[in-house]
Short mmCIF file of C-alpha atoms in Angstrom, two decimals:
data_model
loop_
_atom_site.label_atom_id
_atom_site.label_comp_id
_atom_site.label_asym_id
_atom_site.label_seq_id
_atom_site.Cartn_x
_atom_site.Cartn_y
_atom_site.Cartn_z
CA UNK A 1 0.00 0.00 0.00
CA UNK A 2 1.43 3.36 -0.96
CA UNK A 3 0.64 6.71 0.55
CA UNK A 4 0.87 9.88 -1.46
CA UNK A 5 2.20 12.87 0.43
CA UNK A 6 1.49 16.29 -0.97
CA UNK A 7 4.38 18.69 -0.56
CA UNK A 8 4.73 22.39 -1.18
CA UNK A 9 7.84 24.42 -1.55
CA UNK A 10 8.60 26.40 1.59
CA UNK A 11 8.62 30.14 1.02
CA UNK A 12 12.05 31.70 0.97
CA UNK A 13 12.96 34.95 2.60
CA UNK A 14 13.45 37.81 0.18
CA UNK A 15 17.06 38.43 -0.71
CA UNK A 16 18.51 41.61 0.71
CA UNK A 17 21.04 43.67 -1.14
CA UNK A 18 24.55 42.65 -0.21
CA UNK A 19 27.48 45.05 -0.20
CA UNK A 20 29.93 44.43 -2.98
CA UNK A 21 33.19 43.19 -1.51
CA UNK A 22 34.60 40.94 -4.23
CA UNK A 23 36.44 42.97 -6.80
CA UNK A 24 37.12 45.92 -4.50
CA UNK A 25 39.91 48.04 -5.89
CA UNK A 26 40.88 49.39 -2.47
CA UNK A 27 42.49 47.06 0.03
CA UNK A 28 40.35 46.59 3.14
CA UNK A 29 38.55 49.94 2.76
CA UNK A 30 36.60 49.35 5.96
CA UNK A 31 39.79 50.11 7.90
CA UNK A 32 40.17 53.54 6.29
CA UNK A 33 39.73 56.66 8.40
CA UNK A 34 40.25 59.06 5.51
CA UNK A 35 38.41 62.33 6.08
CA UNK A 36 37.67 61.50 9.72
CA UNK A 37 38.46 63.75 12.69
CA UNK A 38 39.67 61.84 15.74
CA UNK A 39 40.75 62.95 19.22
CA UNK A 40 43.24 61.03 21.36
CA UNK A 41 43.60 62.00 25.02
CA UNK A 42 46.86 61.21 26.78
CA UNK A 43 48.64 61.39 23.41
CA UNK A 44 51.68 63.51 24.25
CA UNK A 45 53.72 60.32 24.58
CA UNK A 46 53.54 56.57 25.13
CA UNK A 47 50.62 54.40 24.07
CA UNK A 48 48.38 57.35 23.21
CA UNK A 49 50.92 58.83 20.80
CA UNK A 50 51.63 55.44 19.25
CA UNK A 51 47.93 54.91 18.58
CA UNK A 52 47.59 58.47 17.27
CA UNK A 53 50.25 57.71 14.66
CA UNK A 54 48.36 54.59 13.60
CA UNK A 55 45.18 56.62 13.14
CA UNK A 56 47.12 59.08 10.97
CA UNK A 57 48.34 56.21 8.82
CA UNK A 58 44.71 55.14 8.39
CA UNK A 59 43.94 58.62 7.06
CA UNK A 60 42.44 60.43 10.06
CA UNK A 61 43.14 63.99 11.09
CA UNK A 62 44.17 63.66 14.74
CA UNK A 63 44.06 66.05 17.68
CA UNK A 64 46.23 64.98 20.60
CA UNK A 65 45.06 66.13 24.04
CA UNK A 66 47.35 66.01 27.07
CA UNK A 67 48.20 67.96 30.22
CA UNK A 68 51.94 68.12 29.45
CA UNK A 69 53.19 71.58 28.53
CA UNK A 70 55.07 70.07 25.59
CA UNK A 71 54.63 66.64 24.00
CA UNK A 72 57.48 64.14 23.70
CA UNK A 73 60.32 64.97 21.26
CA UNK A 74 59.09 62.34 18.78
CA UNK A 75 55.77 64.19 18.47
CA UNK A 76 57.26 66.60 15.91
CA UNK A 77 58.54 63.69 13.83
CA UNK A 78 55.06 62.19 13.78
CA UNK A 79 53.61 65.58 12.83
CA UNK A 80 55.95 65.60 9.85
CA UNK A 81 54.86 62.08 8.96
CA UNK A 82 51.25 63.26 9.05
CA UNK A 83 52.03 65.87 6.40
CA UNK A 84 53.68 63.22 4.25
CA UNK A 85 50.58 61.06 4.68
CA UNK A 86 48.36 63.91 3.53
CA UNK A 87 46.77 64.57 6.90
CA UNK A 88 47.44 66.52 10.12
CA UNK A 89 48.39 66.03 13.77
CA UNK A 90 47.61 68.82 16.24
CA UNK A 91 48.30 69.26 19.95
CA UNK A 92 46.02 70.82 22.55
CA UNK A 93 47.21 71.13 26.14
CA UNK A 94 44.41 70.22 28.52
CA UNK A 95 43.85 68.41 31.81
CA UNK A 96 40.85 66.07 31.51
CA UNK A 97 39.81 67.13 35.03
CA UNK A 98 39.06 70.64 33.74
CA UNK A 99 35.60 69.87 32.38
CA UNK A 100 34.78 73.43 31.32
CA UNK A 101 37.96 73.77 29.26
CA UNK A 102 37.56 70.22 27.96
CA UNK A 103 34.12 70.97 26.53
CA UNK A 104 35.27 74.30 25.12
CA UNK A 105 38.31 72.86 23.33
CA UNK A 106 36.41 69.91 21.89
CA UNK A 107 33.54 72.11 20.71
CA UNK A 108 36.03 74.49 19.07
CA UNK A 109 37.70 71.63 17.23
CA UNK A 110 34.32 70.34 16.07
CA UNK A 111 33.30 73.80 14.84
CA UNK A 112 36.56 74.26 12.95
CA UNK A 113 36.42 70.82 11.34
CA UNK A 114 32.67 70.62 10.83
CA UNK A 115 32.56 67.09 12.20
CA UNK A 116 33.64 64.78 15.03
CA UNK A 117 34.17 61.09 14.29
CA UNK A 118 36.19 59.36 16.97
CA UNK A 119 37.95 59.32 20.31
CA UNK A 120 40.64 57.22 21.91
CA UNK A 121 40.48 58.00 25.63
CA UNK A 122 43.98 57.06 26.75
CA UNK A 123 44.65 59.61 29.49
CA UNK A 124 45.30 57.91 32.81
CA UNK A 125 47.56 57.71 35.85
CA UNK A 126 48.97 54.88 37.95
CA UNK A 127 49.96 54.59 41.60
CA UNK A 128 51.28 51.61 43.50
CA UNK A 129 50.30 51.92 47.17
CA UNK A 130 49.05 49.30 49.66
CA UNK A 131 45.35 49.63 50.44
CA UNK A 132 45.99 50.29 54.14
CA UNK A 133 48.21 53.24 53.25
CA UNK A 134 46.09 54.82 50.52
CA UNK A 135 44.86 58.34 51.29
CA UNK A 136 41.43 59.61 50.31
CA UNK A 137 43.11 62.39 48.33
CA UNK A 138 45.18 59.98 46.24
CA UNK A 139 42.20 57.71 45.69
CA UNK A 140 40.01 60.61 44.58
CA UNK A 141 42.70 61.83 42.19
CA UNK A 142 42.97 58.37 40.65
CA UNK A 143 39.24 58.15 40.00
CA UNK A 144 39.01 61.78 38.90
CA UNK A 145 41.51 61.19 36.09
CA UNK A 146 40.94 57.55 35.18
CA UNK A 147 37.15 57.42 35.45
CA UNK A 148 35.59 60.88 35.53
CA UNK A 149 38.17 62.24 33.08
CA UNK A 150 37.44 59.44 30.61
CA UNK A 151 33.70 59.90 31.15
CA UNK A 152 33.73 63.67 30.62
CA UNK A 153 36.00 63.43 27.56
CA UNK A 154 33.68 60.85 26.03
CA UNK A 155 30.64 62.95 26.90
CA UNK A 156 32.11 66.07 25.30
CA UNK A 157 32.94 64.16 22.12
CA UNK A 158 29.56 62.41 22.02
CA UNK A 159 27.75 65.76 22.24
CA UNK A 160 29.51 66.88 19.06
CA UNK A 161 28.87 63.57 17.30
CA UNK A 162 25.17 63.90 18.11
CA UNK A 163 25.15 67.53 16.95
CA UNK A 164 26.48 66.58 13.52
CA UNK A 165 24.34 63.45 13.32
CA UNK A 166 26.99 61.22 11.75
CA UNK A 167 27.56 58.84 14.66
CA UNK A 168 31.08 57.83 15.59
CA UNK A 169 33.24 55.51 17.64
CA UNK A 170 34.84 55.83 21.07
CA UNK A 171 37.59 53.53 22.35
CA UNK A 172 38.57 53.78 26.00
CA UNK A 173 41.87 52.40 27.26
CA UNK A 174 41.06 50.11 30.17
CA UNK A 175 43.39 47.33 31.35
CA UNK A 176 43.51 43.63 32.06
CA UNK A 177 43.78 44.93 35.64
CA UNK A 178 40.12 45.83 35.38
CA UNK A 179 39.23 42.14 35.52
CA UNK A 180 42.07 40.61 37.54
CA UNK A 181 44.08 41.30 40.68
CA UNK A 182 47.72 41.52 39.58
CA UNK A 183 49.96 39.16 41.48
CA UNK A 184 52.63 41.16 43.33
CA UNK A 185 51.42 44.54 42.05
CA UNK A 186 49.55 46.48 44.74
CA UNK A 187 47.33 48.97 42.90
CA UNK A 188 43.83 48.77 44.43
CA UNK A 189 42.56 52.15 43.25
CA UNK A 190 44.06 51.84 39.76
CA UNK A 191 42.58 48.39 39.21
CA UNK A 192 39.19 49.56 40.46
CA UNK A 193 39.34 52.57 38.14
CA UNK A 194 39.96 50.35 35.11
CA UNK A 195 37.09 48.06 36.09
CA UNK A 196 34.94 51.18 36.19
CA UNK A 197 36.05 52.16 32.68
CA UNK A 198 34.97 48.78 31.31
CA UNK A 199 31.55 49.09 32.92
CA UNK A 200 31.24 52.75 31.92
CA UNK A 201 31.79 51.82 28.27
CA UNK A 202 29.00 49.24 28.38
CA UNK A 203 26.55 51.77 29.76
CA UNK A 204 27.52 54.53 27.34
CA UNK A 205 27.21 52.04 24.48
CA UNK A 206 23.67 51.23 25.63
CA UNK A 207 22.70 54.92 25.87
CA UNK A 208 24.36 56.21 22.73
CA UNK A 209 23.73 53.34 20.34
CA UNK A 210 20.57 55.07 19.16
CA UNK A 211 22.80 57.88 17.84
CA UNK A 212 24.99 55.34 16.01
CA UNK A 213 27.82 55.96 18.47
CA UNK A 214 29.80 52.86 19.35
CA UNK A 215 31.73 52.61 22.63
CA UNK A 216 34.29 49.89 23.37
CA UNK A 217 37.35 49.37 25.54
CA UNK A 218 40.86 48.02 24.99
CA UNK A 219 42.37 46.14 27.93
CA UNK A 220 46.14 45.85 27.47
CA UNK A 221 48.41 43.59 29.43
CA UNK A 222 51.80 44.71 30.69
CA UNK A 223 53.41 47.13 28.21
CA UNK A 224 57.11 47.97 28.11
CA UNK A 225 57.19 51.77 28.15
CA UNK A 226 59.74 54.28 29.41
CA UNK A 227 57.89 54.44 32.73
CA UNK A 228 57.85 50.65 33.07
CA UNK A 229 61.57 50.52 32.34
CA UNK A 230 62.11 52.89 35.27
CA UNK A 231 59.94 50.59 37.39
CA UNK A 232 62.17 47.65 36.46
CA UNK A 233 65.17 49.55 37.81
CA UNK A 234 63.41 49.83 41.16
CA UNK A 235 61.97 46.30 41.06
CA UNK A 236 64.33 44.25 38.84
CA UNK A 237 62.60 40.96 39.71
CA UNK A 238 59.51 42.07 37.78
CA UNK A 239 61.40 42.10 34.48
CA UNK A 240 61.74 38.33 34.78
CA UNK A 241 58.49 37.54 36.59
CA UNK A 242 55.93 39.41 34.52
CA UNK A 243 56.60 37.62 31.21
CA UNK A 244 56.06 34.28 32.96
CA UNK A 245 52.51 35.27 33.87
CA UNK A 246 51.08 35.18 30.34
CA UNK A 247 50.85 32.53 27.64
CA UNK A 248 53.29 34.20 25.24
CA UNK A 249 56.00 34.47 27.92
CA UNK A 250 56.89 38.05 27.04
CA UNK A 251 55.72 41.62 27.60
CA UNK A 252 53.91 43.70 24.99
CA UNK A 253 55.11 46.80 23.15
CA UNK A 254 53.05 49.96 22.51
CA UNK A 255 53.05 49.37 18.75
CA UNK A 256 51.19 46.09 19.24
CA UNK A 257 48.06 48.11 20.07
CA UNK A 258 48.10 50.21 16.89
CA UNK A 259 45.82 47.91 14.95
CA UNK A 260 43.28 47.72 17.76
CA UNK A 261 42.81 51.50 17.72
CA UNK A 262 42.27 51.58 13.96
CA UNK A 263 39.95 48.56 14.12
CA UNK A 264 37.71 50.02 16.82
CA UNK A 265 37.48 53.50 15.31
CA UNK A 266 36.89 52.33 11.75
CA UNK A 267 34.01 50.59 9.99
CA UNK A 268 35.93 47.33 10.38
CA UNK A 269 34.19 47.05 13.76
CA UNK A 270 30.87 48.59 12.68
CA UNK A 271 28.77 45.99 14.56
CA UNK A 272 30.88 46.01 17.72
CA UNK A 273 29.87 48.05 20.76
CA UNK A 274 29.80 47.58 24.52
CA UNK A 275 32.71 45.16 24.21
CA UNK A 276 36.10 44.85 25.86
CA UNK A 277 39.01 43.92 23.59
CA UNK A 278 41.45 42.24 25.98
CA UNK A 279 45.00 42.07 24.64
CA UNK A 280 47.07 40.58 27.45
CA UNK A 281 48.97 37.69 25.90
CA UNK A 282 46.55 35.31 27.56
CA UNK A 283 47.39 36.56 31.05
CA UNK A 284 43.78 36.46 32.26
CA UNK A 285 42.96 33.23 30.45
CA UNK A 286 45.03 30.93 32.67
#
């Protein structure tokens, strides 16, 4: 005995237009920042300046913000590179704790440029002090710079992004120390401040997503900078111990975070927000 079963073809969802990617003449155009205006706080030297240079290479016009009276000597060399790359690097002296000046400077830049596209909030301070010896003044200073300063810089930039209606991207420099307690490194207020930055980014992402503003964090591991080299002179055992605490058995260099800044501020990460990009050599994955 046979049974006939009537079948019908299931309806298919209508095809949506797909962006053309095959045959692109430009190489990875989604990483381009050409024509964009980007601010980098804490960019007079170190990681902030290194990331600023990467943004210039991607085509952005960059404004470096820092409290130092003069940026590092290599700043002028990078300014010259910017000219060769067909873009510009500018310096504005400002302390992120001065909210009134911060808003004024950022609004002036936005008015002059007619747009505001991105921010890398890299300004921050560090202090190694046992919890039982920490003063309220030092603790407040830490949070004022590392949390409130990042918050107010992001707010000032977001206001301009919303005014122009083009959206934008904000990347805050957090730390692996925002999710772990560093063995042998006593920095309770610093670690708490970086945990706050990670949580702050999630909340700003939730609030500002409707304006097409993305907010993410980068959490570096230990970075060999001039300041860390001085620390190794005082605590030579750390030079040998710290590399053993991650899966790559070495410390990172500032230039290893260049690509992350370009990725987060460009359309290469257009569907990424409220996320933490942890780059710690596997330190926190043990």
